[in-house]
Amino acid sequence: IGMAEGGWRVAESLDEELMARIRSSLPKIKQPAWNDRVRKTECVLSFDTPESPHGLFVSMENFQGYGADFIDLDHTRSNNPLYLNIKWKKVPKPQDEKMEDKTEAPTKMAIGVEGGFQVDDEQFEYEKSYFLAVMPQRVLIPLPQPELPELVTMIIDGILKASDMSADEAQVMAWEEKRQPSKYADGLVQLDNGKKISPDPSTWACEESGKKENLWLNLSDGYIGSGRAQVDASGQMSGGTGSALRHYEEEKAKGNHYPLAVKLGTITPNGADVYSYAPDEDDMVEDPKLAEHLSHWGINMMQMEKTEKTMAELQIDLNMKFDFDKICESGKQLQPLCGPGYVGLKNLGNSCYMNSVVQVLCAMPEVKANYFDRAQQIFEKSPAGRSAEDFSTQMAKLSVGLLSDRYCKPGSKEAEEQSAYVSPQMFKFLVGKGHAEFSTGNQQDAFEYWSWLLNKMERAERTDGAEGITWKLFEFQSETRLKCTQSNKVSYSVGTERALSLTIPLKAATNTAEVQSYEERTAKRQKNGEADAESKEEPVKPVIPFAACAENWAADSAIDGWISPVTNAAGVALKSTRFKTFPKYLVCNMRRYVLGEDWRPMKLDVLVKAPETLDLEYLRGKGQQEGEELLPDSPVPEAAAQAPASTRITPDEGLVRQLMDMGFAENGCRRAAVATSNAGAEAAMEWVLAHMGDPDFNDPLPQEGPPGTGGPGPSISPEAVEMLCSMGFQKKHAERALRQADGDVERAGDWLLSRVDMLDSMEDEPEASAPMMVEEVGGGPADYKPQYELMALISHIGNSTASGHYVCHIKKEGRWCIFNDRKVAVSEEPPLDLAYMYVYRSVGPA
């Protein structure tokens, strides 16, 4: 027996004592079944991998992977004696193999699939070695070893053959932009007007302007028009006059519906870019009959060659530049950072939104205290065999990875190569589980993810009985004043919020004249085809004071058609909001995404300079004032309670689908439709943007049939009851909780946990007819001083939350730092005027 590192001994042969120990362990181990999750590439309690100095140890009992620092912990709690030790050593690939493996530039908007971005393009290969680890003797037996019992050999073989990635996680890692077939393709009208299009690209020209690029052929009447101007890789608008779209609209006004157009320079035997101008599609689409439609105009698709970039390639150019120089501070020689608190996060493919949110959260001392400082305690309580499914465990693991020097020691090779980062794959999959969008590989909205992550954290901390209550750091009470203009009487109500969602008032721009002048010059250049001159001028964007956004949030808004409880007549009510309490951390979400004139979401390209210090005392609510008379209680809720189920508002499916196409989750879209009485996309979009931070935004709507109407209540699943009973609750309490939570198991669990000491005393009480409201833990939100200092900002690059890139800047140790996925550096000029989210810290308790 020879000595190895870390107190392990390497046995070159098996003696009787060691064989006896292995044979006595056989009843404890098992072969992995097809549905067992074998975690053999990363430790469930750390970011150790087979590449770590001591490799990874996979339990032959529960198939969880453990780093060398955690094998004693697992052995103590599970009494499992046998592990498969996997070690990988990087070896550079031969130069000729590197050349063969060199991937071509991506040609479509996809990640992890052929033709798209490859997130794991490695320039090396591995030398792999395997050992059987025996505990507690800490003996390593080199493999293969023919003297081992057959069962042990079969289990080792099963572990090595098993996939480490489930089908769901593979879907998260791979993403591809999907285009839907146009419903207008089958019956498309094609005129016999004698027109034929030459296959020679040099003869193509816009019939309105004569432009020779970005040309679109209308497949119905053969009109060739210029496409709309697009944002190029430099951030400028170029390449089109929009005549193709205007032609469609002009023909539509005459009663002709010619919706499909093909981009001429993209036609190849494999397809082409096709756009549908139809209002109900208005997007890139697939044309299953494209060859037939092109043949009508004399174009043989099989003989065509591509002469222009496709729309996907143009979008790739935009994303690959990552430019957006101001946000990413590209072009600057930034000083790299490495060490505790300066560890990067690997982009798993469209996961930059998660990386930015997590970095900001872990920069808060309270999160460090709750998860980093208590990590060992959390790991010891972590359920054996299910550590990867436990939120507190994975949050603690992530905080240790980011806030310790375990993976980033100053002066180390990783620091010199700027490659100190961890890969949060387990965390991403766990937090995204159960969410229709975050469980995919698509790009997402960082603010929506922030809200979802806080909800996950709240549920876990309630269940664990955590000492620190993280989500309360962001909670504050808002005071809403409602004034009836018919009677001049008022009412006050208090709500609990976790973020300040600010509309950007364009009318408050301080440089309106300069913007108008720039737009006039731009329009003139586009009309004259002077794209080159346009690119030389720096864009002039509207400048909106941050104070104007805050004041706009607090300003009176009129509610038309409001039924006054004094007059019982419809009229106008004025609604305004103030702070009743202030949170320790104030999260401000700038509502940069609005509905454009074409009813599609668009990004407001404006500058909102956020101050680094903020005093919001002037927005504090003062409650009922002297001389104000309160409104009587409104009879409307009682009337609603007695209304027949048939009068309940149900979401308009068309409206829901329209909102979902904008990238929002289905449950939130359904709530928006009901909240706005199906008033239309603009009203619903406004509601979504204002409420996407609500704790129940992604929860299903309550079931039809409110209490008291005789309608059906929520169906109670026996499996859900059994699951709650397995947590130690009585069946009658579990059933009541599920009724209160509309059948949702997680919300029912929250309801039970928040009332665990009063369940028996509640048995004689009638069940509430109102939707469930989770009780506050430890009372209402604490109050802090309204003076704040800016600590972090999250910025989005791109024209849609469904694409682009997120970066965060955090103020640490008195300096601004940029966290751009795995890259961490000192920031020279944080983009204080371009952020999507701002996070402020109060100067202290009130």
PDB file of C-alpha atoms in Angstrom, residues 84-309:
ATOM      1  CA  LEU A  84     -16.111   5.468  -7.325  1.00  0.00           C
ATOM      2  CA  ASN A  85     -13.256   7.987  -7.437  1.00  0.00           C
ATOM      3  CA  ILE A  86     -13.041   9.700 -10.867  1.00  0.00           C
ATOM      4  CA  LYS A  87     -10.001  11.787 -11.820  1.00  0.00           C
ATOM      5  CA  TRP A  88      -9.484  13.750 -15.042  1.00  0.00           C
ATOM      6  CA  LYS A  89      -6.270  15.395 -16.143  1.00  0.00           C
ATOM      7  CA  LYS A  90      -6.266  17.949 -18.948  1.00  0.00           C
ATOM      8  CA  VAL A  91      -3.975  17.249 -21.867  1.00  0.00           C
ATOM      9  CA  PRO A  92      -3.662  19.762 -24.747  1.00  0.00           C
ATOM     10  CA  LYS A  93      -4.952  18.462 -28.053  1.00  0.00           C
ATOM     11  CA  PRO A  94      -2.415  17.951 -30.850  1.00  0.00           C
ATOM     12  CA  GLN A  95      -2.237  20.978 -33.158  1.00  0.00           C
ATOM     13  CA  ASP A  96      -3.736  19.112 -36.125  1.00  0.00           C
ATOM     14  CA  GLU A  97      -6.754  18.050 -34.029  1.00  0.00           C
ATOM     15  CA  LYS A  98      -7.300  21.641 -32.938  1.00  0.00           C
ATOM     16  CA  MET A  99      -7.454  22.683 -36.578  1.00  0.00           C
ATOM     17  CA  GLU A 100      -9.940  19.921 -37.379  1.00  0.00           C
ATOM     18  CA  ASP A 101     -12.107  20.865 -34.399  1.00  0.00           C
ATOM     19  CA  LYS A 102     -12.168  24.556 -35.271  1.00  0.00           C
ATOM     20  CA  THR A 103     -15.830  25.410 -35.508  1.00  0.00           C
ATOM     21  CA  GLU A 104     -17.284  27.686 -38.129  1.00  0.00           C
ATOM     22  CA  ALA A 105     -18.994  30.934 -37.229  1.00  0.00           C
ATOM     23  CA  PRO A 106     -22.594  30.376 -36.081  1.00  0.00           C
ATOM     24  CA  THR A 107     -25.228  30.754 -38.775  1.00  0.00           C
ATOM     25  CA  LYS A 108     -28.416  30.592 -36.723  1.00  0.00           C
ATOM     26  CA  MET A 109     -29.748  31.768 -33.403  1.00  0.00           C
ATOM     27  CA  ALA A 110     -29.115  28.587 -31.437  1.00  0.00           C
ATOM     28  CA  ILE A 111     -27.005  27.317 -28.560  1.00  0.00           C
ATOM     29  CA  GLY A 112     -25.623  23.818 -28.177  1.00  0.00           C
ATOM     30  CA  VAL A 113     -26.901  22.592 -31.570  1.00  0.00           C
ATOM     31  CA  GLU A 114     -25.308  22.347 -35.003  1.00  0.00           C
ATOM     32  CA  GLY A 115     -24.913  25.744 -36.659  1.00  0.00           C
ATOM     33  CA  GLY A 116     -25.313  27.666 -33.395  1.00  0.00           C
ATOM     34  CA  PHE A 117     -23.088  28.891 -30.583  1.00  0.00           C
ATOM     35  CA  GLN A 118     -21.100  26.114 -28.877  1.00  0.00           C
ATOM     36  CA  VAL A 119     -20.697  26.779 -25.152  1.00  0.00           C
ATOM     37  CA  ASP A 120     -18.213  23.964 -24.468  1.00  0.00           C
ATOM     38  CA  ASP A 121     -15.711  24.225 -27.293  1.00  0.00           C
ATOM     39  CA  GLU A 122     -12.648  22.781 -25.541  1.00  0.00           C
ATOM     40  CA  GLN A 123      -9.079  22.898 -26.838  1.00  0.00           C
ATOM     41  CA  PHE A 124      -7.885  19.909 -24.822  1.00  0.00           C
ATOM     42  CA  GLU A 125      -8.760  16.325 -24.010  1.00  0.00           C
ATOM     43  CA  TYR A 126      -8.675  14.296 -20.799  1.00  0.00           C
ATOM     44  CA  GLU A 127      -6.635  11.471 -19.368  1.00  0.00           C
ATOM     45  CA  LYS A 128      -9.104   9.640 -17.117  1.00  0.00           C
ATOM     46  CA  SER A 129      -8.331   7.341 -14.211  1.00  0.00           C
ATOM     47  CA  TYR A 130     -10.657   5.508 -11.831  1.00  0.00           C
ATOM     48  CA  PHE A 131     -10.330   4.097  -8.304  1.00  0.00           C
ATOM     49  CA  LEU A 132     -12.598   2.258  -5.899  1.00  0.00           C
ATOM     50  CA  ALA A 133     -12.578   4.299  -2.669  1.00  0.00           C
ATOM     51  CA  VAL A 134     -13.185   2.396   0.575  1.00  0.00           C
ATOM     52  CA  MET A 135     -14.340   4.267   3.683  1.00  0.00           C
ATOM     53  CA  PRO A 136     -13.526   4.819   6.485  1.00  0.00           C
ATOM     54  CA  GLN A 137     -10.163   3.168   5.743  1.00  0.00           C
ATOM     55  CA  ARG A 138      -9.526   5.815   3.013  1.00  0.00           C
ATOM     56  CA  VAL A 139      -8.051   3.262   0.645  1.00  0.00           C
ATOM     57  CA  LEU A 140      -7.993   3.739  -3.152  1.00  0.00           C
ATOM     58  CA  ILE A 141      -7.980   0.619  -5.359  1.00  0.00           C
ATOM     59  CA  PRO A 142      -6.865   1.302  -8.980  1.00  0.00           C
ATOM     60  CA  LEU A 143      -9.348   0.123 -11.622  1.00  0.00           C
ATOM     61  CA  PRO A 144      -9.852  -2.185 -13.380  1.00  0.00           C
ATOM     62  CA  GLN A 145      -9.268  -4.750 -10.649  1.00  0.00           C
ATOM     63  CA  PRO A 146     -10.287  -8.332 -11.636  1.00  0.00           C
ATOM     64  CA  GLU A 147     -10.390  -9.563  -8.020  1.00  0.00           C
ATOM     65  CA  LEU A 148     -13.326  -7.299  -7.087  1.00  0.00           C
ATOM     66  CA  PRO A 149     -16.772  -8.896  -6.558  1.00  0.00           C
ATOM     67  CA  GLU A 150     -18.841  -8.996  -9.749  1.00  0.00           C
ATOM     68  CA  LEU A 151     -21.557  -6.708  -8.281  1.00  0.00           C
ATOM     69  CA  VAL A 152     -18.995  -3.978  -7.563  1.00  0.00           C
ATOM     70  CA  THR A 153     -17.643  -4.219 -11.115  1.00  0.00           C
ATOM     71  CA  MET A 154     -21.173  -4.039 -12.571  1.00  0.00           C
ATOM     72  CA  ILE A 155     -22.041  -0.955 -10.487  1.00  0.00           C
ATOM     73  CA  ILE A 156     -18.829   0.807 -11.544  1.00  0.00           C
ATOM     74  CA  ASP A 157     -19.601   0.022 -15.171  1.00  0.00           C
ATOM     75  CA  GLY A 158     -23.179   1.303 -14.744  1.00  0.00           C
ATOM     76  CA  ILE A 159     -22.002   4.587 -13.212  1.00  0.00           C
ATOM     77  CA  LEU A 160     -19.511   5.203 -16.015  1.00  0.00           C
ATOM     78  CA  LYS A 161     -22.078   4.479 -18.727  1.00  0.00           C
ATOM     79  CA  ALA A 162     -24.864   6.587 -17.158  1.00  0.00           C
ATOM     80  CA  SER A 163     -25.511  10.088 -18.466  1.00  0.00           C
ATOM     81  CA  ASP A 164     -24.845  12.854 -15.969  1.00  0.00           C
ATOM     82  CA  MET A 165     -27.415  15.124 -17.605  1.00  0.00           C
ATOM     83  CA  SER A 166     -31.147  14.452 -17.489  1.00  0.00           C
ATOM     84  CA  ALA A 167     -33.286  15.122 -20.550  1.00  0.00           C
ATOM     85  CA  ASP A 168     -34.677  18.257 -18.899  1.00  0.00           C
ATOM     86  CA  GLU A 169     -31.218  19.642 -18.149  1.00  0.00           C
ATOM     87  CA  ALA A 170     -30.088  18.869 -21.694  1.00  0.00           C
ATOM     88  CA  GLN A 171     -33.003  20.965 -22.941  1.00  0.00           C
ATOM     89  CA  VAL A 172     -31.870  23.836 -20.726  1.00  0.00           C
ATOM     90  CA  MET A 173     -28.357  23.667 -22.189  1.00  0.00           C
ATOM     91  CA  ALA A 174     -29.565  23.605 -25.808  1.00  0.00           C
ATOM     92  CA  TRP A 175     -31.715  26.303 -27.340  1.00  0.00           C
ATOM     93  CA  GLU A 176     -32.733  27.133 -30.866  1.00  0.00           C
ATOM     94  CA  GLU A 177     -34.874  29.930 -32.255  1.00  0.00           C
ATOM     95  CA  LYS A 178     -38.034  28.382 -33.697  1.00  0.00           C
ATOM     96  CA  ARG A 179     -40.000  29.875 -36.593  1.00  0.00           C
ATOM     97  CA  GLN A 180     -43.594  28.852 -37.023  1.00  0.00           C
ATOM     98  CA  PRO A 181     -45.074  27.938 -40.444  1.00  0.00           C
ATOM     99  CA  SER A 182     -47.248  30.759 -41.755  1.00  0.00           C
ATOM    100  CA  LYS A 183     -50.930  29.914 -41.884  1.00  0.00           C
ATOM    101  CA  TYR A 184     -51.156  32.029 -45.057  1.00  0.00           C
ATOM    102  CA  ALA A 185     -48.681  29.904 -47.041  1.00  0.00           C
ATOM    103  CA  ASP A 186     -51.157  27.239 -48.196  1.00  0.00           C
ATOM    104  CA  GLY A 187     -53.712  29.582 -49.755  1.00  0.00           C
ATOM    105  CA  LEU A 188     -51.358  32.394 -50.725  1.00  0.00           C
ATOM    106  CA  VAL A 189     -52.652  34.580 -53.572  1.00  0.00           C
ATOM    107  CA  GLN A 190     -50.150  34.907 -56.445  1.00  0.00           C
ATOM    108  CA  LEU A 191     -51.030  37.269 -59.294  1.00  0.00           C
ATOM    109  CA  ASP A 192     -50.492  36.358 -62.945  1.00  0.00           C
ATOM    110  CA  ASN A 193     -49.270  39.836 -63.918  1.00  0.00           C
ATOM    111  CA  GLY A 194     -46.529  38.667 -66.291  1.00  0.00           C
ATOM    112  CA  LYS A 195     -43.769  39.747 -63.925  1.00  0.00           C
ATOM    113  CA  LYS A 196     -40.598  37.615 -63.658  1.00  0.00           C
ATOM    114  CA  ILE A 197     -37.611  38.148 -61.357  1.00  0.00           C
ATOM    115  CA  SER A 198     -34.108  37.694 -62.771  1.00  0.00           C
ATOM    116  CA  PRO A 199     -31.866  35.246 -60.874  1.00  0.00           C
ATOM    117  CA  ASP A 200     -29.023  37.783 -61.277  1.00  0.00           C
ATOM    118  CA  PRO A 201     -28.699  39.717 -57.977  1.00  0.00           C
ATOM    119  CA  SER A 202     -27.135  42.700 -59.751  1.00  0.00           C
ATOM    120  CA  THR A 203     -30.503  43.442 -61.395  1.00  0.00           C
ATOM    121  CA  TRP A 204     -32.463  43.617 -58.144  1.00  0.00           C
ATOM    122  CA  ALA A 205     -33.455  47.052 -56.872  1.00  0.00           C
ATOM    123  CA  CYS A 206     -36.099  48.597 -54.649  1.00  0.00           C
ATOM    124  CA  GLU A 207     -38.953  49.799 -56.850  1.00  0.00           C
ATOM    125  CA  GLU A 208     -39.371  52.909 -54.678  1.00  0.00           C
ATOM    126  CA  SER A 209     -35.848  54.061 -53.797  1.00  0.00           C
ATOM    127  CA  GLY A 210     -33.555  52.096 -56.085  1.00  0.00           C
ATOM    128  CA  LYS A 211     -31.604  50.702 -53.092  1.00  0.00           C
ATOM    129  CA  LYS A 212     -29.680  47.501 -53.862  1.00  0.00           C
ATOM    130  CA  GLU A 213     -29.505  45.827 -50.456  1.00  0.00           C
ATOM    131  CA  ASN A 214     -31.919  44.416 -47.868  1.00  0.00           C
ATOM    132  CA  LEU A 215     -34.492  43.707 -50.616  1.00  0.00           C
ATOM    133  CA  TRP A 216     -37.726  41.809 -50.001  1.00  0.00           C
ATOM    134  CA  LEU A 217     -39.876  40.227 -52.722  1.00  0.00           C
ATOM    135  CA  ASN A 218     -43.606  40.195 -52.065  1.00  0.00           C
ATOM    136  CA  LEU A 219     -44.633  36.648 -52.969  1.00  0.00           C
ATOM    137  CA  SER A 220     -48.165  37.694 -53.978  1.00  0.00           C
ATOM    138  CA  ASP A 221     -47.587  40.465 -56.564  1.00  0.00           C
ATOM    139  CA  GLY A 222     -43.819  40.392 -57.212  1.00  0.00           C
ATOM    140  CA  TYR A 223     -43.107  43.841 -55.767  1.00  0.00           C
ATOM    141  CA  ILE A 224     -39.472  44.342 -54.660  1.00  0.00           C
ATOM    142  CA  GLY A 225     -39.124  46.762 -51.774  1.00  0.00           C
ATOM    143  CA  SER A 226     -36.512  47.789 -49.258  1.00  0.00           C
ATOM    144  CA  GLY A 227     -36.724  46.252 -45.794  1.00  0.00           C
ATOM    145  CA  ARG A 228     -36.938  48.193 -42.590  1.00  0.00           C
ATOM    146  CA  ALA A 229     -33.796  49.767 -41.126  1.00  0.00           C
ATOM    147  CA  GLN A 230     -32.085  47.448 -38.649  1.00  0.00           C
ATOM    148  CA  VAL A 231     -29.701  48.026 -35.755  1.00  0.00           C
ATOM    149  CA  ASP A 232     -26.258  46.970 -36.987  1.00  0.00           C
ATOM    150  CA  ALA A 233     -23.300  45.723 -34.940  1.00  0.00           C
ATOM    151  CA  SER A 234     -22.214  49.308 -34.292  1.00  0.00           C
ATOM    152  CA  GLY A 235     -25.582  50.133 -32.732  1.00  0.00           C
ATOM    153  CA  GLN A 236     -26.668  52.331 -35.676  1.00  0.00           C
ATOM    154  CA  MET A 237     -29.843  52.087 -37.757  1.00  0.00           C
ATOM    155  CA  SER A 238     -29.019  51.216 -41.359  1.00  0.00           C
ATOM    156  CA  GLY A 239     -29.927  49.176 -44.417  1.00  0.00           C
ATOM    157  CA  GLY A 240     -33.492  50.017 -45.393  1.00  0.00           C
ATOM    158  CA  THR A 241     -36.326  52.459 -46.018  1.00  0.00           C
ATOM    159  CA  GLY A 242     -39.300  50.221 -45.147  1.00  0.00           C
ATOM    160  CA  SER A 243     -40.903  50.410 -48.604  1.00  0.00           C
ATOM    161  CA  ALA A 244     -41.724  46.658 -48.578  1.00  0.00           C
ATOM    162  CA  LEU A 245     -43.870  47.134 -45.475  1.00  0.00           C
ATOM    163  CA  ARG A 246     -45.486  50.316 -46.853  1.00  0.00           C
ATOM    164  CA  HIS A 247     -46.393  48.424 -50.050  1.00  0.00           C
ATOM    165  CA  TYR A 248     -48.128  45.736 -47.998  1.00  0.00           C
ATOM    166  CA  GLU A 249     -50.079  48.382 -46.056  1.00  0.00           C
ATOM    167  CA  GLU A 250     -51.066  50.239 -49.245  1.00  0.00           C
ATOM    168  CA  GLU A 251     -52.343  47.039 -50.867  1.00  0.00           C
ATOM    169  CA  LYS A 252     -54.186  46.106 -47.697  1.00  0.00           C
ATOM    170  CA  ALA A 253     -55.952  49.481 -47.778  1.00  0.00           C
ATOM    171  CA  LYS A 254     -57.175  48.548 -51.290  1.00  0.00           C
ATOM    172  CA  GLY A 255     -58.565  45.256 -49.962  1.00  0.00           C
ATOM    173  CA  ASN A 256     -55.634  43.075 -51.103  1.00  0.00           C
ATOM    174  CA  HIS A 257     -53.974  40.781 -48.581  1.00  0.00           C
ATOM    175  CA  TYR A 258     -50.382  40.049 -49.653  1.00  0.00           C
ATOM    176  CA  PRO A 259     -48.710  39.113 -46.335  1.00  0.00           C
ATOM    177  CA  LEU A 260     -45.583  37.077 -47.221  1.00  0.00           C
ATOM    178  CA  ALA A 261     -42.249  38.484 -48.409  1.00  0.00           C
ATOM    179  CA  VAL A 262     -38.887  36.761 -48.929  1.00  0.00           C
ATOM    180  CA  LYS A 263     -35.471  38.363 -48.497  1.00  0.00           C
ATOM    181  CA  LEU A 264     -33.938  37.983 -51.938  1.00  0.00           C
ATOM    182  CA  GLY A 265     -30.278  37.722 -50.981  1.00  0.00           C
ATOM    183  CA  THR A 266     -30.905  34.824 -48.574  1.00  0.00           C
ATOM    184  CA  ILE A 267     -32.439  32.304 -51.018  1.00  0.00           C
ATOM    185  CA  THR A 268     -30.552  28.982 -51.154  1.00  0.00           C
ATOM    186  CA  PRO A 269     -31.616  25.374 -51.893  1.00  0.00           C
ATOM    187  CA  ASN A 270     -32.083  24.997 -48.111  1.00  0.00           C
ATOM    188  CA  GLY A 271     -34.531  27.865 -47.680  1.00  0.00           C
ATOM    189  CA  ALA A 272     -34.645  31.629 -47.139  1.00  0.00           C
ATOM    190  CA  ASP A 273     -35.797  34.352 -44.758  1.00  0.00           C
ATOM    191  CA  VAL A 274     -39.573  34.807 -45.026  1.00  0.00           C
ATOM    192  CA  TYR A 275     -41.503  37.483 -43.129  1.00  0.00           C
ATOM    193  CA  SER A 276     -45.250  37.678 -42.576  1.00  0.00           C
ATOM    194  CA  TYR A 277     -46.668  41.208 -42.392  1.00  0.00           C
ATOM    195  CA  ALA A 278     -50.059  39.856 -41.286  1.00  0.00           C
ATOM    196  CA  PRO A 279     -50.976  41.511 -37.948  1.00  0.00           C
ATOM    197  CA  ASP A 280     -51.621  38.163 -36.275  1.00  0.00           C
ATOM    198  CA  GLU A 281     -48.138  36.857 -37.235  1.00  0.00           C
ATOM    199  CA  ASP A 282     -45.911  39.915 -37.859  1.00  0.00           C
ATOM    200  CA  ASP A 283     -42.720  37.892 -37.497  1.00  0.00           C
ATOM    201  CA  MET A 284     -40.193  35.706 -39.273  1.00  0.00           C
ATOM    202  CA  VAL A 285     -42.013  32.542 -40.426  1.00  0.00           C
ATOM    203  CA  GLU A 286     -41.509  29.335 -42.387  1.00  0.00           C
ATOM    204  CA  ASP A 287     -43.095  28.978 -45.841  1.00  0.00           C
ATOM    205  CA  PRO A 288     -43.573  25.239 -46.517  1.00  0.00           C
ATOM    206  CA  LYS A 289     -44.330  26.042 -50.186  1.00  0.00           C
ATOM    207  CA  LEU A 290     -41.462  28.481 -50.720  1.00  0.00           C
ATOM    208  CA  ALA A 291     -40.028  26.683 -53.769  1.00  0.00           C
ATOM    209  CA  GLU A 292     -43.442  26.738 -55.463  1.00  0.00           C
ATOM    210  CA  HIS A 293     -44.038  30.400 -54.594  1.00  0.00           C
ATOM    211  CA  LEU A 294     -40.608  31.441 -55.897  1.00  0.00           C
ATOM    212  CA  SER A 295     -41.066  29.409 -59.088  1.00  0.00           C
ATOM    213  CA  HIS A 296     -44.158  31.506 -59.856  1.00  0.00           C
ATOM    214  CA  TRP A 297     -41.833  34.523 -60.246  1.00  0.00           C
ATOM    215  CA  GLY A 298     -39.252  32.634 -62.281  1.00  0.00           C
ATOM    216  CA  ILE A 299     -36.819  31.881 -59.438  1.00  0.00           C
ATOM    217  CA  ASN A 300     -35.390  28.366 -59.273  1.00  0.00           C
ATOM    218  CA  MET A 301     -34.611  27.954 -55.600  1.00  0.00           C
ATOM    219  CA  MET A 302     -32.195  25.048 -56.266  1.00  0.00           C
ATOM    220  CA  GLN A 303     -29.892  27.277 -58.328  1.00  0.00           C
ATOM    221  CA  MET A 304     -29.731  30.264 -55.983  1.00  0.00           C
ATOM    222  CA  GLU A 305     -26.759  31.291 -53.846  1.00  0.00           C
ATOM    223  CA  LYS A 306     -26.773  33.474 -50.745  1.00  0.00           C
ATOM    224  CA  THR A 307     -25.521  37.040 -51.314  1.00  0.00           C
ATOM    225  CA  GLU A 308     -26.665  38.743 -48.081  1.00  0.00           C
ATOM    226  CA  LYS A 309     -26.663  37.891 -44.393  1.00  0.00           C
TER     227      LYS A 309
END
